[in-house]
């Protein structure tokens, strides 16, 4: 098997990014967008010792799960990866991927539930991040990055984005061009505008606009007073407009310095009955409808007791702890980002929650403080970043011996790895995949663990 060779290959399985998997002379071949059961006329585009990567030249036998993508730039845009797959099949694949990751770790899970999907799996994102770039012809464009590059793919409509967000982003872009601003160049490392970010509350319709600029001169431009007025006249629901300065040559979208040029610091949204403030840098689940499903699933599977003391680790702006606060006696949240803790305390006041306390600091350090204060949790909930828990945090959690653990994860691989360590002391009662990101291969999971009876 060599590069540029062509073979008819049968797809025998699906990978973690929904790519098709075939075998030829015991060599594994990964074929993006190929589906299990299909026979693909495949061109080999990359050859390694242990595997090859192929490209679909022709589909000789189609899967019944194959659909026609509804977006005209699907083949080029890096935003979606699975529009070509029937939605029910997407949900099945996500469950299978979780099952396979658990099997690889050789751990026992009492129940892996079916993936909870959306009724209408479109227009769900409440936050859009649009790069603004100059192309090789020095033309400023807005869109999304193409697959495996920083080239901009322009599109008329994004089908996974709130359509109002799309409209506001493009209107902002047009006004910026009118005022003479140009996009950033990844090659020359110069330009005025790097990103336009729009957040829109699902339940209040409030809109926040964040314009990320590349240099101090643009950041201090007086033109933005009139730009803000123009935007507000077009969209009455705009409640906040920020300027953010990011002059670093990294892939970070937001810089540290920012200012409000119109309106308030926050917009507000609801998850269930709870109201949450959202700032320019707040982490807030991008799919508001499914966030409520996620948190309700966690609450149901934990089966909390009114006398429970709950630790909310990696608590962010307190969204999970506040959502669970009516089911327990006390919530203690720990979060390393000070601004997130400030937001959590604002959210406590917004919801008149009196039985929760949020603290800024590392989980490792603050857990030691709790031990000194003789505060012992009955339940620990964690929602760590993609890298998962570190060994120190896992050991502290095990040392506390909470009767139950709720683990919310955005990465099934690190979830399975961490469950392996926790399974020495805990039974894994359930894992429930929740589809927060339809039309992509991303998976959010809720796992619930219970202390083994002999511990």
Coordinates of N, CA and C in Angstrom, one line a residue, residues 51-217:
X51 N -0.4 2.8 10.1 CA -1.8 3.1 9.5 C -1.6 4.0 8.2
X52 N -2.7 4.1 7.5 CA -2.7 5.0 6.3 C -4.0 5.8 6.4
X53 N -4.0 6.9 5.7 CA -5.2 7.8 5.6 C -5.6 7.8 4.1
X54 N -6.9 7.5 3.9 CA -7.4 7.5 2.6 C -8.4 8.6 2.3
X55 N -8.7 8.9 1.0 CA -9.7 9.9 0.6 C -10.7 9.2 -0.3
X56 N -12.0 9.6 -0.1 CA -13.1 9.0 -0.9 C -13.0 9.5 -2.3
X57 N -12.8 8.6 -3.3 CA -12.9 9.0 -4.7 C -14.3 8.7 -5.2
X58 N -14.9 7.6 -4.7 CA -16.2 7.2 -5.2 C -16.8 6.2 -4.2
X59 N -18.1 6.4 -3.9 CA -18.8 5.5 -3.0 C -19.5 4.4 -3.8
X60 N -19.0 3.1 -3.7 CA -19.5 2.1 -4.6 C -20.7 1.4 -3.9
X61 N -20.8 1.4 -2.6 CA -21.9 1.0 -1.9 C -22.2 1.9 -0.7
X62 N -23.4 2.5 -0.7 CA -23.7 3.6 0.3 C -24.4 3.0 1.5
X63 N -24.1 3.6 2.7 CA -24.8 3.2 3.9 C -26.2 3.9 3.9
X64 N -27.2 3.2 4.5 CA -28.5 3.8 4.6 C -28.5 5.0 5.5
X65 N -27.4 5.1 6.3 CA -27.4 6.3 7.2 C -26.7 7.5 6.6
X66 N -26.3 7.4 5.3 CA -25.7 8.6 4.7 C -26.8 9.5 4.2
X67 N -26.5 10.8 4.5 CA -27.5 11.9 4.1 C -26.7 12.9 3.3
X68 N -27.5 13.7 2.6 CA -26.9 14.8 1.8 C -26.7 16.0 2.8
X69 N -25.5 16.5 2.9 CA -25.2 17.6 3.8 C -26.1 18.8 3.5
X70 N -26.6 19.5 4.5 CA -27.5 20.6 4.2 C -26.8 22.0 4.0
X71 N -25.5 22.0 4.3 CA -24.7 23.2 4.2 C -23.8 23.1 3.0
X72 N -23.9 24.2 2.2 CA -23.1 24.2 0.9 C -21.6 24.2 1.1
X73 N -21.1 24.6 2.3 CA -19.7 24.6 2.5 C -19.2 23.5 3.4
X74 N -20.0 22.5 3.6 CA -19.7 21.4 4.5 C -18.4 20.8 4.2
X75 N -18.1 20.6 3.0 CA -16.9 19.9 2.6 C -15.6 20.7 2.9
X76 N -15.7 22.0 3.0 CA -14.6 22.8 3.2 C -14.5 23.4 4.6
X77 N -15.6 23.7 5.3 CA -15.6 24.3 6.6 C -15.2 23.3 7.7
X78 N -14.5 23.8 8.7 CA -14.1 22.9 9.8 C -15.1 22.9 10.9
X79 N -16.2 23.6 10.8 CA -17.2 23.7 11.9 C -17.9 22.4 12.2
X80 N -18.4 21.7 11.2 CA -19.2 20.5 11.4 C -18.4 19.3 10.8
X81 N -18.7 18.1 11.3 CA -18.0 17.0 10.8 C -19.0 15.8 10.4
X82 N -20.3 16.0 10.7 CA -21.1 14.8 10.5 C -22.5 15.1 9.9
X83 N -22.6 16.2 9.2 CA -23.9 16.5 8.5 C -24.3 15.4 7.5
X84 N -23.3 14.6 7.1 CA -23.6 13.5 6.1 C -24.1 12.3 6.7
X85 N -24.3 12.3 8.1 CA -24.8 11.1 8.8 C -26.2 11.4 9.4
X86 N -27.1 10.5 9.2 CA -28.4 10.6 9.8 C -28.3 10.9 11.3
X87 N -29.2 11.8 11.8 CA -29.0 12.2 13.2 C -29.1 11.1 14.2
X88 N -30.1 10.2 14.0 CA -30.2 9.1 14.9 C -28.9 8.2 14.9
X89 N -28.3 8.1 13.7 CA -27.0 7.3 13.6 C -25.9 8.1 14.4
X90 N -25.9 9.4 14.3 CA -24.9 10.2 15.1 C -25.0 9.9 16.5
X91 N -26.3 9.8 17.1 CA -26.5 9.5 18.5 C -26.0 8.1 18.8
X92 N -26.2 7.1 18.0 CA -25.7 5.8 18.2 C -24.2 5.7 18.2
X93 N -23.6 6.4 17.2 CA -22.1 6.4 17.1 C -21.5 7.0 18.4
X94 N -22.1 8.1 18.9 CA -21.6 8.7 20.1 C -21.6 7.7 21.3
X95 N -22.7 7.0 21.4 CA -22.8 6.0 22.5 C -21.7 4.9 22.3
X96 N -21.5 4.4 21.1 CA -20.5 3.4 20.8 C -19.1 3.9 21.1
X97 N -18.8 5.1 20.8 CA -17.5 5.7 21.1 C -17.2 5.7 22.6
X98 N -18.2 6.1 23.4 CA -18.1 6.0 24.8 C -17.9 4.6 25.3
X99 N -18.7 3.7 24.8 CA -18.6 2.2 25.1 C -17.2 1.7 24.8
X100 N -16.6 2.1 23.6 CA -15.3 1.6 23.3 C -14.2 2.2 24.1
X101 N -14.3 3.4 24.5 CA -13.3 4.0 25.4 C -13.3 3.4 26.8
X102 N -14.5 3.0 27.3 CA -14.6 2.3 28.5 C -14.0 0.9 28.4
X103 N -14.3 0.2 27.3 CA -13.7 -1.1 27.1 C -12.2 -1.1 27.1
X104 N -11.6 -0.1 26.5 CA -10.2 0.0 26.4 C -9.5 0.1 27.8
X105 N -10.2 0.8 28.7 CA -9.7 0.9 30.0 C -10.0 -0.3 30.9
X106 N -10.8 -1.2 30.4 CA -11.2 -2.4 31.1 C -11.8 -2.1 32.4
X107 N -12.8 -1.3 32.4 CA -13.6 -0.9 33.6 C -15.0 -1.3 33.5
X108 N -15.6 -1.6 34.6 CA -17.0 -2.1 34.6 C -18.0 -0.9 34.8
X109 N -18.9 -0.7 34.0 CA -19.9 0.3 34.1 C -21.3 -0.4 34.2
X110 N -22.1 -0.1 35.2 CA -23.3 -0.8 35.3 C -24.3 -0.5 34.2
X111 N -24.2 0.7 33.7 CA -25.2 1.1 32.7 C -24.7 2.3 31.8
X112 N -24.6 2.1 30.5 CA -24.3 3.2 29.6 C -25.6 3.5 28.9
X113 N -26.2 4.7 29.2 CA -27.5 5.0 28.6 C -27.3 5.5 27.1
X114 N -28.4 5.5 26.4 CA -28.5 6.0 25.1 C -28.2 7.5 25.1
X115 N -27.5 8.0 24.0 CA -27.2 9.4 23.9 C -28.5 10.2 23.9
X116 N -28.6 11.2 24.7 CA -29.8 12.1 24.7 C -29.6 13.2 23.6
X117 N -30.5 13.1 22.6 CA -30.3 14.1 21.5 C -31.3 15.2 21.6
X118 N -31.2 16.1 20.5 CA -32.1 17.2 20.4 C -33.3 16.9 19.5
X119 N -34.4 17.5 19.7 CA -35.5 17.3 18.8 C -35.2 17.9 17.4
X120 N -34.7 19.2 17.4 CA -34.3 19.8 16.2 C -32.8 20.1 16.4
X121 N -31.9 19.3 15.8 CA -30.5 19.4 16.1 C -29.8 20.5 15.2
X122 N -30.3 21.7 15.2 CA -29.8 22.8 14.4 C -30.0 24.1 15.1
X123 N -29.2 25.1 14.7 CA -29.4 26.5 15.2 C -29.2 26.6 16.7
X124 N -28.3 25.8 17.3 CA -28.3 25.6 18.8 C -27.2 26.4 19.5
X125 N -26.2 26.8 18.8 CA -25.1 27.5 19.4 C -25.4 28.9 19.8
X126 N -25.2 29.3 21.1 CA -25.5 30.6 21.6 C -24.3 31.5 21.6
X127 N -23.2 31.0 21.0 CA -22.0 31.8 20.9 C -21.3 31.5 19.6
X128 N -21.0 32.6 18.8 CA -20.3 32.4 17.5 C -19.0 33.2 17.6
X129 N -17.9 32.5 17.2 CA -16.6 33.1 17.1 C -16.1 33.1 15.7
X130 N -16.1 34.3 15.1 CA -15.8 34.5 13.7 C -14.4 35.1 13.4
X131 N -13.5 34.4 12.9 CA -12.2 35.0 12.5 C -12.4 36.0 11.4
X132 N -11.7 37.1 11.4 CA -11.7 38.1 10.4 C -10.3 38.2 9.8
X133 N -10.1 37.8 8.6 CA -8.7 37.6 8.1 C -8.6 38.2 6.7
X134 N -7.4 38.6 6.3 CA -7.1 39.0 4.9 C -6.5 37.8 4.2
X135 N -7.0 37.6 3.0 CA -6.6 36.5 2.2 C -5.3 36.9 1.4
X136 N -4.9 36.0 0.5 CA -3.6 36.2 -0.3 C -3.8 37.4 -1.2
X137 N -5.0 37.8 -1.5 CA -5.3 38.9 -2.4 C -5.5 40.2 -1.6
X138 N -5.3 40.1 -0.3 CA -5.4 41.3 0.7 C -6.9 41.7 0.8
X139 N -7.8 40.7 0.6 CA -9.3 41.0 0.8 C -9.7 40.5 2.2
X140 N -10.3 41.4 2.9 CA -10.8 41.0 4.3 C -12.1 40.2 4.2
X141 N -12.0 39.1 4.9 CA -13.2 38.1 4.9 C -13.6 37.7 6.3
X142 N -14.8 37.3 6.5 CA -15.3 36.8 7.7 C -15.9 35.4 7.4
X143 N -15.8 34.5 8.3 CA -16.4 33.2 8.1 C -15.9 32.2 9.2
X144 N -15.5 31.0 8.8 CA -14.9 30.1 9.8 C -13.7 29.4 9.1
X145 N -12.8 28.9 9.9 CA -11.6 28.3 9.4 C -12.0 27.0 8.6
X146 N -11.3 26.8 7.5 CA -11.5 25.6 6.7 C -10.8 24.5 7.5
X147 N -11.1 23.2 7.1 CA -10.5 22.1 7.7 C -9.0 22.1 7.6
X148 N -8.3 21.9 8.8 CA -6.9 21.8 8.9 C -6.1 23.0 8.3
X149 N -6.7 24.2 8.4 CA -6.0 25.4 7.9 C -6.6 26.6 8.6
X150 N -6.0 27.8 8.3 CA -6.5 29.1 8.8 C -7.1 29.9 7.6
X151 N -7.4 29.2 6.5 CA -8.1 29.8 5.4 C -9.5 30.1 5.8
X152 N -10.1 31.2 5.4 CA -11.5 31.5 5.7 C -12.4 30.9 4.7
X153 N -13.5 30.2 5.2 CA -14.6 29.8 4.4 C -15.7 30.7 4.7
X154 N -16.2 31.4 3.7 CA -17.3 32.3 3.8 C -18.6 31.5 3.5
X155 N -19.7 31.8 4.2 CA -20.9 31.1 4.0 C -22.1 32.0 4.2
X156 N -23.2 31.7 3.6 CA -24.4 32.5 3.7 C -25.1 32.4 5.1
X157 N -25.1 31.1 5.6 CA -25.7 30.8 6.9 C -25.1 29.6 7.5
X158 N -24.9 29.7 8.8 CA -24.4 28.5 9.6 C -25.5 27.8 10.3
X159 N -25.7 26.6 10.0 CA -26.9 25.9 10.4 C -26.8 25.4 11.9
X160 N -25.7 25.5 12.5 CA -25.6 25.1 13.9 C -25.5 26.3 14.8
X161 N -25.5 27.5 14.2 CA -25.4 28.7 14.9 C -26.8 29.3 15.1
X162 N -27.1 30.0 16.2 CA -28.3 30.8 16.3 C -28.3 31.8 15.1
X163 N -29.4 31.8 14.3 CA -29.3 32.6 13.1 C -29.3 34.1 13.3
X164 N -29.7 34.5 14.5 CA -29.6 36.0 14.8 C -28.1 36.3 15.0
X165 N -27.4 35.4 15.7 CA -25.9 35.6 15.9 C -25.3 35.8 14.5
X166 N -25.6 34.9 13.6 CA -25.1 35.1 12.2 C -25.3 36.5 11.6
X167 N -26.5 36.9 11.8 CA -26.9 38.2 11.2 C -26.1 39.4 11.9
X168 N -26.0 39.3 13.2 CA -25.3 40.4 14.0 C -23.8 40.4 13.6
X169 N -23.2 39.2 13.5 CA -21.8 39.1 13.1 C -21.5 39.7 11.8
X170 N -22.4 39.4 10.8 CA -22.1 39.9 9.5 C -22.4 41.4 9.4
X171 N -23.4 41.9 10.1 CA -23.7 43.4 10.1 C -22.5 44.1 10.8
X172 N -21.9 43.5 11.9 CA -20.8 44.1 12.5 C -19.6 44.2 11.6
X173 N -19.4 43.1 10.9 CA -18.3 43.0 9.9 C -18.5 44.1 8.8
X174 N -19.7 44.3 8.3 CA -19.9 45.3 7.2 C -19.6 46.7 7.7
X175 N -20.1 47.0 8.9 CA -19.9 48.3 9.5 C -18.4 48.6 9.7
X176 N -17.7 47.6 10.2 CA -16.2 47.8 10.4 C -15.5 48.1 9.1
X177 N -15.9 47.4 8.0 CA -15.3 47.7 6.7 C -15.6 49.1 6.3
X178 N -16.9 49.5 6.5 CA -17.3 50.9 6.1 C -16.4 51.9 6.8
X179 N -15.9 51.7 8.0 CA -15.1 52.6 8.8 C -13.6 52.4 8.5
X180 N -13.3 51.5 7.5 CA -11.9 51.4 7.0 C -11.0 50.4 7.7
X181 N -11.6 49.6 8.6 CA -10.8 48.6 9.3 C -10.5 47.4 8.4
X182 N -9.4 46.8 8.6 CA -9.0 45.6 7.8 C -8.8 44.4 8.7
X183 N -8.9 43.2 8.1 CA -8.7 42.0 8.9 C -7.2 41.7 9.2
X184 N -7.0 40.8 10.1 CA -5.7 40.4 10.5 C -5.1 39.5 9.5
X185 N -3.8 39.5 9.3 CA -3.1 38.6 8.4 C -2.2 37.7 9.2
X186 N -2.5 36.4 9.1 CA -1.7 35.4 9.8 C -0.3 35.3 9.3
X187 N -0.1 35.7 8.1 CA 1.3 35.7 7.5 C 2.1 36.9 7.9
X188 N 1.5 38.1 7.7 CA 2.2 39.3 8.0 C 2.1 39.8 9.4
X189 N 1.2 39.1 10.2 CA 1.0 39.4 11.6 C 0.6 40.9 11.8
X190 N -0.2 41.4 11.0 CA -0.7 42.8 11.1 C -2.2 42.9 10.7
X191 N -2.8 44.1 10.9 CA -4.2 44.3 10.6 C -4.9 44.8 11.8
X192 N -6.2 45.1 11.7 CA -6.9 45.7 12.7 C -7.8 44.8 13.5
X193 N -8.6 44.0 12.8 CA -9.6 43.2 13.5 C -9.3 41.7 13.4
X194 N -9.3 41.0 14.5 CA -8.9 39.6 14.5 C -10.1 38.7 14.6
X195 N -11.1 39.0 15.4 CA -12.3 38.2 15.6 C -13.5 39.1 15.9
X196 N -14.7 38.6 15.5 CA -15.9 39.1 16.0 C -16.6 38.0 16.7
X197 N -17.0 38.2 18.0 CA -17.6 37.2 18.8 C -19.0 37.7 19.2
X198 N -20.0 36.9 19.0 CA -21.4 37.3 19.4 C -21.9 36.2 20.3
X199 N -22.5 36.7 21.4 CA -23.2 35.8 22.4 C -24.7 36.2 22.4
X200 N -25.6 35.3 22.4 CA -27.0 35.6 22.5 C -27.7 34.7 23.4
X201 N -28.4 35.2 24.4 CA -29.1 34.4 25.4 C -30.3 33.8 24.7
X202 N -30.5 32.5 25.0 CA -31.5 31.7 24.4 C -32.9 32.1 25.0
X203 N -32.9 32.4 26.3 CA -34.2 32.7 26.9 C -34.5 34.1 27.1
X204 N -33.6 35.0 26.9 CA -33.9 36.5 27.1 C -33.6 37.3 25.8
X205 N -33.0 36.6 24.8 CA -32.7 37.3 23.5 C -31.6 38.4 23.6
X206 N -31.0 38.6 24.8 CA -30.0 39.6 25.0 C -28.7 39.2 24.2
X207 N -28.1 40.2 23.6 CA -27.0 40.0 22.7 C -25.8 40.8 23.2
X208 N -24.6 40.1 23.2 CA -23.3 40.7 23.5 C -22.4 40.6 22.2
X209 N -21.8 41.8 21.9 CA -20.9 41.8 20.8 C -19.5 42.0 21.3
X210 N -18.5 41.2 20.9 CA -17.1 41.4 21.3 C -16.2 41.5 20.0
X211 N -15.6 42.7 19.9 CA -14.7 42.9 18.7 C -13.3 42.8 19.2
X212 N -12.6 41.8 18.7 CA -11.2 41.6 19.1 C -10.2 42.3 18.1
X213 N -9.5 43.2 18.6 CA -8.6 44.0 17.8 C -7.1 43.6 18.0
X214 N -6.3 44.0 17.1 CA -4.9 43.5 17.0 C -3.9 44.5 17.6
X215 N -4.3 45.8 17.7 CA -3.3 46.8 18.1 C -3.9 47.9 19.0
X216 N -3.0 48.6 19.7 CA -3.4 49.6 20.6 C -4.1 50.8 19.9
X217 N -3.6 51.1 18.7 CA -4.2 52.2 17.9 C -5.7 51.9 17.6

